């Protein structure tokens, strides 16, 4: 079908898209793959270097004080030492993604030369004057200013494609099959333009690195863990094996999506080349053999490394269709976000053990920026080209898929494989139970609805923001404005995402502190300011539209003349984004740390007070709180002997069954302090003395945390 007169052709659209400063789909999908790979590597590092080493027994036991001292000093030294150990463990876990990157770089460097040996490739340098060569055909399509010029290799063993771009930026290669000599010149030149487009777009090294990361994740993480779980069965073994397999599959599907996206980008780059005859690339693609049944099945499952010929031709006819954002990409992005957040929040919480909610907000900020780098950029591209994925209905559907992916990803994390506290005998912060399997169904359904509705609202906000700021392929509405939108989206999602995961953690633990954490005045006020800041660009756009409609024709004409200067639109967008960012950032910050300004003041310089949450509940919602006088581990008061009162195991078991209610209730707190003081342990006795200072006042958080940590070390190491 011919285009209307004056309408841009497909080649014109292609050149505009490739010259845009907006990230191409290949770049954003590589970001998605990196998120999942880093989450898998960090969990594998924690498994091997922390959990399998007994949570660092020597370092943990080294925190026990050798002698008694001032209560404040004993508690501060003990809790500080344990937190330092956890901080070191977190630093080791963070080395997992770095190790994955290092191994992938080595794999990529070794793979370049190894691939030439496997393909039996040789340089295209004929040893006789009459020997066939492909170099003249490559030089015919190679621009004169190209530097460095790619080295041409010919392989003697076919691997399924006619040619492949390889090498590095300093030493680019093009490796062609030997049967290419018999192809028509037009096909060979189109093939070389396609490979040169790969080199020009600089996607060769990045894709090789992503492929290497998948293999490292398989061979260095998944297989060893699977072998260890099979040889040494553990209570969580089955759940971990299933999750490892699913995570590896997600990385593989993401890698296949990257490989397909780069082929489309290269097709468009070859078709838009200055010396490319019209329709040459389409003729070359049409000449390919029809895909086999196996290839069609792989394409339907998203496991094909190359798109089908029909799909490639559709993209050539409508280049803007690659700039959409499907619900499936959003679903996989949500899976990656759920996997990433779970590990990231626990690591940040180890850095600030006294501010768990703030740690979750910071994790939400970092995860929100990572998600925005994929979905916000994707919706911005879609709005810039008028793609149907930017419509309200499709965007809301994709946003719902994003929220569903976050929920599923949080439960696919290895941290949600089961009850880590029960099955590993530790309450370590890095082994927190996050599985919602045993949580009430109504609560899980409510969490799912919150996420899906939030994802839909985020999608609608992103698309409306792109329209309000007049997203475009080039000019002020392209990369600069899109970068500001990514920053704003990360700030906007920090508090909701962090709060949701914190609420899910409380739900998984059975704690009856559902909304008490979030119905504080500062959280409500900060969230309201955040919403107002997020809607500022849309409100500003409506005001500008209303003012423009009310202007006289002469004034409107002058306004149009002013808009011809590109700096005016850029400065207006920048000012709008700065104002919105300040409001959103201020609201998010106040929601996260506003309680710091309302915290009670205590006389002890190092003291921290908090109202301990009620005791945990079971999955069915019944209260598990047992009064100290009715605990099955303790006999009646008349039968309690001094030796029994001094038994550390009995006291710690009583604290475990009683929960934090033993500290929250002043009456129970006095009895709890009496139990702790009877044990011959410097930490528990110091906690007892601190609790008895003000039995009816705010509970001292240091005493609570120190008691829990001390009992945790006892249960784990029997010391």
XYZ file of C-alpha atoms in Angstrom:
719
model
C 0.000 0.000 0.000
C 1.453 3.337 -1.056
C 1.967 6.157 1.406
C 0.021 9.418 1.098
C 1.801 12.209 -0.772
C 4.267 14.006 1.456
C 4.176 11.301 4.138
C 7.569 10.016 5.328
C 8.628 6.692 3.884
C 9.705 3.699 5.941
C 13.349 4.532 5.232
C 12.829 8.100 6.456
C 11.273 6.810 9.662
C 14.116 4.331 10.090
C 16.763 7.012 9.736
C 14.957 9.204 12.248
C 14.735 6.355 14.772
C 18.380 5.355 14.392
C 19.567 8.953 14.703
C 17.554 9.484 17.888
C 19.360 9.853 21.191
C 16.754 7.696 22.885
C 18.044 4.228 23.862
C 17.239 1.515 21.351
C 15.160 -1.514 22.423
C 18.333 -3.613 22.552
C 19.791 -1.371 25.254
C 16.750 -1.439 27.522
C 16.364 -5.197 27.223
C 20.019 -5.672 28.123
C 19.284 -3.674 31.273
C 16.464 -6.081 32.065
C 18.720 -9.106 31.599
C 21.386 -7.576 33.839
C 18.891 -7.142 36.687
C 17.921 -10.806 36.740
C 21.506 -12.015 36.385
C 22.703 -9.827 39.272
C 19.906 -11.064 41.535
C 20.794 -14.690 40.798
C 24.509 -14.090 41.342
C 23.980 -12.328 44.685
C 21.815 -15.154 46.027
C 24.333 -17.788 44.903
C 27.112 -15.852 46.638
C 25.119 -15.695 49.864
C 24.437 -19.426 49.631
C 28.068 -20.457 49.156
C 30.024 -17.858 51.127
C 27.646 -17.137 54.013
C 25.041 -19.815 54.644
C 27.226 -22.804 53.718
C 29.936 -21.469 56.054
C 27.689 -21.542 59.089
C 26.922 -17.837 58.884
C 30.560 -17.243 59.898
C 30.485 -19.055 63.231
C 33.810 -17.753 64.570
C 33.007 -14.125 63.774
C 29.526 -14.375 65.280
C 30.700 -16.022 68.503
C 33.521 -13.507 68.756
C 30.887 -10.865 69.464
C 29.971 -12.441 72.815
C 31.396 -10.349 75.676
C 33.918 -12.151 77.836
C 32.991 -10.300 81.012
C 30.278 -8.090 82.415
C 30.420 -4.318 82.287
C 28.238 -1.254 82.100
C 24.895 -2.333 80.571
C 24.910 0.331 77.878
C 28.466 -0.489 76.886
C 27.822 -4.237 76.769
C 24.712 -3.873 74.616
C 26.299 -1.374 72.238
C 29.435 -3.458 71.800
C 27.528 -6.705 71.242
C 24.905 -5.390 68.802
C 27.526 -3.307 66.988
C 29.752 -6.351 66.524
C 26.911 -8.516 65.207
C 25.836 -5.758 62.830
C 29.426 -5.403 61.608
C 29.498 -9.117 60.821
C 26.257 -8.820 58.870
C 27.620 -5.771 57.083
C 30.679 -7.771 56.034
C 28.402 -10.573 54.856
C 26.428 -8.064 52.805
C 29.631 -6.768 51.227
C 30.567 -10.323 50.282
C 27.130 -10.884 48.755
C 27.509 -7.697 46.706
C 30.674 -9.202 45.244
C 28.509 -11.808 43.492
C 27.414 -9.524 40.621
C 30.977 -8.194 40.346
C 32.326 -11.738 40.100
C 29.695 -12.518 37.474
C 30.818 -9.492 35.461
C 34.494 -10.445 35.744
C 33.884 -14.049 34.666
C 31.655 -12.894 31.809
C 34.375 -10.521 30.576
C 36.935 -13.341 30.638
C 34.467 -15.647 28.880
C 33.835 -13.048 26.188
C 37.545 -12.404 25.636
C 38.314 -16.107 25.356
C 35.238 -16.794 23.265
C 36.267 -14.493 20.430
C 39.360 -16.510 19.534
C 37.799 -19.826 20.492
C 34.899 -19.261 18.108
C 37.303 -18.802 15.197
C 38.921 -22.129 16.040
C 35.577 -23.919 16.359
C 34.363 -22.493 13.066
C 37.683 -23.334 11.356
C 37.792 -19.778 10.102
C 40.633 -18.341 8.057
C 41.329 -14.773 6.896
C 39.907 -13.904 3.489
C 43.307 -13.521 1.895
C 43.484 -15.591 -1.295
C 46.805 -17.292 -1.872
C 46.303 -17.252 -5.657
C 45.278 -14.399 -7.952
C 42.383 -16.428 -9.343
C 41.142 -17.638 -5.940
C 37.631 -16.450 -4.930
C 37.393 -13.686 -2.352
C 34.634 -11.766 -0.633
C 36.698 -8.702 0.166
C 35.683 -6.676 -2.932
C 32.008 -7.213 -2.092
C 32.578 -5.986 1.459
C 34.568 -2.958 0.266
C 31.738 -2.074 -2.107
C 29.374 -1.380 0.822
C 31.963 -0.196 3.333
C 32.082 3.607 3.719
C 35.484 5.130 3.078
C 35.572 6.861 6.474
C 35.107 3.601 8.374
C 37.858 3.139 10.951
C 38.976 0.631 11.976
C 38.052 -1.423 8.932
C 36.691 -4.866 9.805
C 38.752 -7.978 9.136
C 36.956 -10.521 6.959
C 37.103 -14.200 7.896
C 35.691 -17.201 6.049
C 34.713 -20.241 8.047
C 34.787 -23.781 6.833
C 32.100 -25.029 9.212
C 28.573 -23.672 8.990
C 26.740 -22.816 12.209
C 23.339 -21.853 10.860
C 23.784 -18.253 9.714
C 25.400 -16.777 6.620
C 27.586 -14.245 8.429
C 28.266 -12.950 11.898
C 29.761 -9.732 13.262
C 32.349 -10.385 15.948
C 35.584 -9.090 17.379
C 35.870 -5.897 19.388
C 35.569 -2.155 18.783
C 39.295 -1.867 18.112
C 39.455 -5.026 15.998
C 36.065 -5.711 14.385
C 35.511 -8.919 12.447
C 32.974 -10.217 9.993
C 32.920 -13.998 9.704
C 31.143 -15.364 6.617
C 30.239 -18.913 5.596
C 32.096 -20.404 2.689
C 28.857 -21.004 0.750
C 28.354 -17.208 0.547
C 30.682 -17.212 -2.495
C 27.871 -18.718 -4.557
C 25.210 -16.158 -3.576
C 24.199 -13.251 -5.852
C 26.081 -10.020 -5.335
C 22.947 -8.146 -4.200
C 22.345 -10.667 -1.408
C 25.971 -10.629 -0.290
C 26.035 -6.833 -0.179
C 22.786 -6.753 1.844
C 24.244 -9.342 4.208
C 27.391 -7.258 4.711
C 25.333 -4.100 5.300
C 23.459 -5.997 8.009
C 26.683 -7.058 9.755
C 28.179 -3.585 9.391
C 25.068 -2.210 11.068
C 25.781 -4.489 14.034
C 29.280 -3.034 14.282
C 28.033 0.523 13.832
C 25.404 0.101 16.576
C 28.081 -1.422 18.848
C 25.893 -4.250 20.069
C 28.355 -7.076 19.400
C 30.353 -6.780 22.615
C 27.312 -6.165 24.810
C 25.432 -9.169 23.457
C 28.472 -11.414 23.812
C 28.801 -10.238 27.411
C 25.140 -11.035 28.065
C 25.528 -14.507 26.539
C 28.622 -15.121 28.636
C 26.745 -14.033 31.783
C 24.031 -16.606 31.060
C 26.577 -19.397 30.717
C 28.407 -18.315 33.864
C 25.093 -18.208 35.733
C 24.356 -21.731 34.514
C 27.766 -23.357 35.050
C 29.083 -21.440 38.070
C 25.853 -20.865 40.029
C 22.928 -23.066 39.068
C 24.653 -26.404 38.380
C 26.872 -26.398 41.515
C 23.932 -25.441 43.735
C 21.755 -28.122 42.145
C 24.459 -30.768 42.678
C 24.914 -29.655 46.292
C 21.188 -29.832 46.986
C 20.893 -33.260 45.382
C 23.882 -34.747 47.220
C 22.984 -33.099 50.534
C 19.181 -32.873 50.746
C 17.872 -29.917 52.707
C 14.351 -28.917 53.745
C 14.403 -26.084 51.214
C 16.074 -28.066 48.435
C 13.073 -28.625 46.177
C 11.920 -25.024 46.372
C 15.405 -23.747 45.610
C 15.868 -26.057 42.624
C 12.576 -24.957 41.109
C 13.414 -21.298 41.615
C 16.908 -21.625 40.190
C 15.489 -23.275 37.083
C 12.864 -20.560 36.645
C 15.398 -17.739 37.129
C 17.718 -19.310 34.582
C 14.801 -19.617 32.156
C 13.917 -15.939 32.681
C 17.488 -14.936 31.908
C 17.450 -17.154 28.830
C 14.181 -15.702 27.539
C 15.503 -12.180 28.167
C 18.673 -13.029 26.254
C 16.655 -14.340 23.314
C 14.622 -11.112 23.319
C 17.861 -9.114 23.189
C 19.157 -11.178 20.286
C 15.944 -10.682 18.334
C 15.834 -6.945 19.044
C 19.390 -6.461 17.830
C 18.565 -8.218 14.558
C 15.704 -5.793 13.951
C 17.978 -2.844 14.719
C 20.584 -4.176 12.303
C 17.972 -4.751 9.576
C 16.802 -1.169 9.930
C 20.376 0.109 9.930
C 21.178 -1.801 6.742
C 17.981 -0.683 5.021
C 18.673 2.960 5.894
C 22.253 2.911 4.587
C 22.954 5.704 2.100
C 24.124 3.333 -0.649
C 21.420 0.691 -0.092
C 19.151 0.188 -3.128
C 15.423 0.409 -2.275
C 14.077 -2.972 -1.208
C 17.490 -4.689 -1.205
C 17.272 -5.740 2.427
C 13.698 -6.990 2.014
C 14.720 -9.081 -1.010
C 17.594 -10.590 0.948
C 15.355 -11.503 3.877
C 12.653 -12.914 1.598
C 15.208 -15.235 0.000
C 15.794 -17.052 3.281
C 14.496 -20.577 3.673
C 11.139 -21.081 5.335
C 11.556 -21.785 9.072
C 11.293 -25.374 10.210
C 8.678 -26.604 12.652
C 11.267 -26.513 15.413
C 12.171 -22.906 14.580
C 8.505 -21.884 14.576
C 7.980 -23.529 17.973
C 11.040 -21.770 19.414
C 9.775 -18.438 18.075
C 6.337 -19.018 19.618
C 7.928 -19.771 23.010
C 10.235 -16.766 22.840
C 13.344 -18.977 22.661
C 14.467 -18.101 19.126
C 17.724 -16.201 18.785
C 16.696 -14.771 15.402
C 13.275 -13.416 14.427
C 11.423 -15.111 11.611
C 11.627 -13.711 8.086
C 7.984 -12.654 8.224
C 8.569 -10.697 11.406
C 11.676 -9.018 9.974
C 9.767 -7.951 6.873
C 6.968 -6.510 9.018
C 9.505 -4.393 10.916
C 11.047 -3.134 7.675
C 7.624 -2.026 6.462
C 6.737 -0.367 9.788
C 9.947 0.480 11.703
C 8.086 2.208 14.544
C 6.527 -1.071 15.692
C 9.806 -2.029 17.423
C 9.424 0.986 19.711
C 6.448 -0.429 21.564
C 6.335 -1.935 25.055
C 4.363 -5.162 25.252
C 2.746 -6.616 28.339
C 5.182 -9.545 28.198
C 8.210 -7.247 28.473
C 6.526 -5.545 31.441
C 5.830 -8.925 33.041
C 9.484 -9.980 32.730
C 10.564 -6.562 34.016
C 8.369 -7.077 37.071
C 9.885 -10.514 37.623
C 13.354 -8.982 37.505
C 12.314 -6.210 39.910
C 10.883 -8.709 42.402
C 14.028 -10.815 42.295
C 16.303 -7.789 42.615
C 14.411 -6.000 45.397
C 14.333 -8.966 47.746
C 18.115 -9.263 47.921
C 18.776 -5.541 47.663
C 16.494 -4.626 50.582
C 18.114 -7.142 52.918
C 21.592 -5.917 52.000
C 20.695 -2.261 52.563
C 18.970 -3.168 55.833
C 22.261 -4.641 57.009
C 23.833 -1.216 56.475
C 21.225 0.492 58.671
C 19.884 -2.120 61.112
C 17.931 0.473 63.111
C 16.028 1.910 60.142
C 14.459 -1.018 58.311
C 11.669 1.007 56.740
C 14.158 3.574 55.421
C 16.242 0.718 54.012
C 13.219 -0.582 52.152
C 12.519 2.893 50.782
C 16.097 3.182 49.481
C 15.799 -0.268 47.927
C 12.557 0.879 46.321
C 14.358 3.927 44.930
C 17.168 1.905 43.357
C 14.802 -0.750 42.044
C 12.425 1.935 40.765
C 15.201 3.533 38.746
C 16.164 0.156 37.314
C 12.559 -0.559 36.337
C 12.126 2.955 34.916
C 15.176 2.413 32.719
C 13.111 -0.252 30.949
C 9.426 0.665 31.165
C 9.573 4.473 31.346
C 11.936 4.584 28.380
C 9.738 2.064 26.567
C 6.543 4.058 27.067
C 8.385 7.266 26.172
C 9.504 5.721 22.883
C 6.000 4.452 22.214
C 4.487 7.896 22.815
C 7.150 9.554 20.664
C 6.228 7.475 17.591
C 2.493 7.205 18.308
C 2.650 3.463 18.988
C -0.570 1.782 20.093
C 1.189 0.479 23.234
C 1.041 4.066 24.520
C -2.780 4.013 24.494
C -4.556 4.031 27.839
C -5.986 0.523 27.649
C -2.822 -1.216 26.472
C -0.647 0.777 28.861
C -2.884 -0.111 31.816
C -2.781 -3.792 30.833
C 0.997 -3.719 30.577
C 1.191 -1.936 33.937
C -0.951 -4.616 35.550
C 1.397 -7.239 34.119
C 4.299 -5.279 35.610
C 2.729 -5.416 39.068
C 1.907 -9.114 38.733
C 5.508 -9.761 37.708
C 6.780 -8.010 40.838
C 4.609 -10.258 43.024
C 5.689 -13.447 41.249
C 9.334 -12.338 41.202
C 9.316 -11.701 44.953
C 8.136 -15.275 45.491
C 10.553 -16.762 42.949
C 13.465 -15.380 44.930
C 15.483 -17.936 46.834
C 14.641 -16.017 50.012
C 11.013 -17.098 49.555
C 11.802 -20.793 49.110
C 10.513 -21.592 52.594
C 10.895 -20.774 56.260
C 14.581 -19.924 56.460
C 14.392 -19.143 60.167
C 13.007 -22.582 60.951
C 14.917 -24.663 58.412
C 18.347 -23.076 58.931
C 18.054 -22.414 62.646
C 18.845 -18.748 62.315
C 17.017 -15.454 62.474
C 19.809 -13.700 60.619
C 18.597 -10.705 58.632
C 19.892 -12.232 55.401
C 17.819 -15.366 56.045
C 14.482 -13.699 56.655
C 11.445 -15.734 55.632
C 9.618 -13.946 52.815
C 7.337 -16.662 51.485
C 3.637 -15.817 51.269
C 2.664 -19.464 50.863
C 1.364 -19.799 54.420
C -0.156 -16.314 54.593
C -3.964 -15.966 54.520
C -5.340 -15.961 50.998
C -7.251 -12.731 51.473
C -4.096 -10.888 52.463
C -2.133 -12.274 49.527
C -4.980 -11.316 47.178
C -4.994 -7.803 48.631
C -1.240 -7.504 48.097
C -1.651 -8.686 44.497
C -4.441 -6.194 43.810
C -2.350 -3.376 45.269
C 0.579 -4.231 43.018
C -1.422 -4.650 39.831
C -3.417 -1.470 40.438
C -0.217 0.390 41.259
C 1.429 -0.907 38.095
C -1.534 0.213 35.994
C -1.451 3.677 37.580
C 2.299 3.892 36.984
C 1.776 3.018 33.322
C -0.935 5.627 32.870
C 1.229 8.207 34.628
C 4.195 7.417 32.371
C 2.214 7.719 29.155
C 0.477 10.917 30.295
C 3.847 12.363 31.321
C 5.274 11.577 27.891
C 2.370 13.365 26.228
C 2.521 16.309 28.620
C 6.222 16.821 27.909
C 5.676 16.185 24.173
C 7.885 13.151 23.759
C 9.599 13.120 20.401
C 12.164 11.086 18.512
C 14.552 14.008 18.232
C 14.855 17.408 19.839
C 14.162 18.562 23.411
C 11.484 15.916 23.881
C 13.839 12.998 23.245
C 16.749 11.869 25.421
C 17.059 14.821 27.876
C 13.378 14.840 28.790
C 13.268 11.030 28.879
C 16.215 10.951 31.304
C 14.373 13.372 33.574
C 11.280 11.173 33.387
C 13.340 8.139 34.452
C 14.696 10.002 37.483
C 11.203 11.203 38.389
C 9.712 7.724 37.990
C 12.329 6.240 40.333
C 11.564 8.841 42.993
C 7.845 8.250 42.570
C 8.043 4.466 43.016
C 10.465 4.514 45.964
C 7.921 4.815 48.766
C 5.093 2.668 47.274
C 7.444 -0.131 46.224
C 9.401 -0.111 49.474
C 6.227 0.034 51.548
C 4.669 -2.857 49.640
C 7.672 -5.107 50.156
C 7.865 -4.144 53.815
C 4.183 -4.951 54.193
C 4.699 -8.262 52.372
C 7.568 -9.100 54.713
C 5.367 -8.455 57.752
C 2.608 -10.535 56.187
C 4.994 -13.422 55.501
C 6.241 -13.280 59.101
C 2.678 -13.280 60.422
C 3.212 -10.020 62.304
C 0.036 -8.188 63.230
C 1.437 -4.772 62.256
C -0.269 -4.426 58.903
C -1.142 -0.768 58.504
C 0.324 0.608 61.718
C 3.607 1.252 59.918
C 2.013 3.306 57.153
C -0.841 5.244 58.750
C 1.522 7.684 60.455
C 1.026 11.401 59.729
C 4.404 11.805 58.053
C 3.851 8.799 55.759
C 0.445 10.089 54.655
C 1.705 13.644 54.226
C 4.804 12.565 52.306
C 2.789 10.334 50.009
C 0.336 13.158 49.283
C 3.180 15.553 48.410
C 4.696 12.862 46.184
C 1.442 12.471 44.254
C 1.127 16.224 43.795
C 4.694 16.433 42.527
C 4.155 13.529 40.131
C 1.110 15.244 38.611
C 2.842 18.627 38.265
C 3.943 18.112 34.605
C 0.436 17.069 33.573
C -1.123 20.018 35.392
C 1.400 22.397 33.824
C 0.581 21.015 30.370
C -3.141 21.568 30.933
C -2.512 25.125 32.085
C -0.405 25.853 28.996
C -3.116 24.402 26.764
C -5.823 26.511 28.394
C -3.729 29.659 28.127
C -2.914 28.967 24.491
C -6.607 28.543 23.630
C -7.473 31.847 25.269
C -4.852 33.832 23.363
C -5.719 36.068 20.445
C -4.629 34.853 16.991
C -1.794 37.415 16.910
C -0.480 36.339 20.290
C -0.771 32.712 19.281
C 1.251 33.440 16.149
C 3.959 35.076 18.238
C 3.937 32.054 20.527
C 4.501 29.803 17.522
C 7.475 31.895 16.425
C 9.023 31.626 19.897
C 8.632 27.846 19.825
C 10.861 27.636 16.776
C 13.829 28.168 19.027
C 14.750 24.741 20.457
C 16.105 26.182 23.699
C 12.702 27.444 24.772
C 11.083 23.980 24.785
C 14.076 22.383 26.484
C 14.207 24.925 29.298
C 10.454 24.669 29.893
C 10.603 20.882 30.128
C 13.654 21.048 32.377
C 11.995 23.531 34.741
C 8.865 21.379 34.947
C 10.851 18.238 35.688
C 12.982 20.010 38.312
C 9.918 21.295 40.159
C 8.232 17.900 39.982
C 11.416 16.129 41.082
C 11.842 18.426 44.088
C 8.258 17.827 45.209
C 8.406 14.073 44.672
C 11.795 13.776 46.342
C 10.697 15.875 49.316
C 7.516 13.846 49.731
C 9.332 10.520 49.479
C 11.976 11.649 51.941
C 9.417 12.885 54.454
C 7.437 9.637 54.182
C 10.611 7.648 54.846
C 12.302 9.643 57.614
C 9.588 11.959 58.912
C 9.276 9.800 61.995
C 12.860 10.646 62.955
C 11.692 14.130 63.945
C 8.902 12.694 66.096
C 10.923 10.018 67.914
C 10.880 10.155 71.721
C 13.979 11.471 73.460
C 15.715 9.273 76.011
C 18.332 10.169 78.538
C 20.742 7.459 77.485
C 22.985 8.872 74.740
C 23.119 5.643 72.782
C 19.600 4.528 73.543
C 16.906 3.942 70.951
C 13.282 3.607 71.877
C 10.462 2.054 69.976
C 7.092 0.596 70.576
C 7.565 -3.047 69.880
C 4.993 -4.583 67.557
C 2.505 -7.086 68.872
C 3.368 -10.726 68.890
C 3.253 -12.610 65.583
C 0.202 -14.426 64.366
C -0.123 -17.668 62.515
C -1.347 -18.042 58.963
C -4.934 -18.390 60.093
C -4.796 -15.162 62.055
C -5.068 -16.626 65.608
C -2.972 -15.023 68.337
C 0.152 -16.991 69.228
C 0.892 -14.891 72.309
C 1.271 -17.097 75.387
C 1.568 -15.496 78.858
C 4.886 -16.225 80.499
C 3.172 -18.008 83.391
C 1.446 -20.418 80.982
C 4.406 -21.360 78.764
C 4.787 -25.136 78.409
C 8.548 -24.856 78.981
C 8.113 -23.343 82.426
C 6.504 -25.103 85.391
C 4.259 -23.239 87.831
C 5.835 -20.456 89.851
C 6.031 -22.624 92.975
C 8.051 -25.277 91.138
C 10.553 -22.986 89.401
C 14.019 -23.589 90.764
C 16.929 -21.140 90.527
C 18.690 -23.515 88.138
C 15.690 -23.547 85.848
C 15.436 -19.767 85.935
C 19.114 -19.547 84.972
C 18.766 -21.987 82.052
C 19.527 -19.985 78.900
C 17.632 -22.458 76.691
C 14.426 -22.157 78.724
C 14.557 -18.354 78.802
C 15.289 -18.019 75.084
C 12.532 -20.490 74.296
C 10.149 -18.404 76.385
C 11.132 -15.248 74.490
C 10.608 -17.043 71.182
C 7.091 -18.164 72.097
C 6.142 -14.888 73.744
C 7.364 -12.716 70.877
C 7.805 -8.968 71.132
C 4.736 -8.688 73.345
C 7.040 -9.655 76.210
C 8.669 -6.243 75.829
C 5.711 -4.120 74.719
C 3.478 -4.765 77.730
C 4.930 -3.056 80.836
C 3.679 -5.856 83.101
C 5.242 -8.538 80.955
C 8.362 -6.451 80.494
C 9.121 -6.560 84.218
C 8.733 -10.341 84.313
C 10.822 -10.672 81.151
C 13.559 -8.544 82.706
C 13.492 -10.816 85.740
C 13.978 -13.895 83.573
C 16.824 -12.297 81.640
C 18.547 -11.136 84.801
C 18.585 -14.649 86.273
C 20.653 -16.061 83.379
C 24.420 -16.114 83.747
C 24.999 -14.202 80.521
C 26.461 -10.672 80.271
C 24.250 -9.664 77.336
C 20.958 -10.874 78.787
C 21.738 -9.443 82.224
C 22.631 -6.067 80.686
C 19.371 -6.117 78.743
C 17.525 -6.879 81.986
C 19.076 -3.926 83.792
C 18.233 -1.568 80.920
C 14.617 -2.772 80.791
C 14.181 -2.266 84.526
C 15.233 1.398 84.358
C 11.810 2.489 83.163
C 9.419 -0.493 83.055
C 6.391 1.622 82.176
C 8.071 3.915 79.599
C 8.982 3.368 75.958
C 10.765 0.084 75.372
C 14.524 0.360 74.780
C 15.236 -1.018 71.323
C 18.851 -1.915 72.126
C 17.744 -4.256 74.890
C 15.162 -5.959 72.655
C 17.518 -6.392 69.710
C 20.393 -7.595 71.883
C 18.177 -10.202 73.539
C 16.922 -11.515 70.209
C 20.422 -11.620 68.708
C 21.838 -13.372 71.761
C 19.162 -16.058 71.682
C 19.682 -16.421 67.943
C 23.372 -17.173 68.480
C 22.481 -19.655 71.207
C 19.976 -21.570 69.079
C 22.352 -21.607 66.132
C 25.637 -22.497 67.817
C 24.476 -23.694 71.289
C 26.808 -21.197 72.944
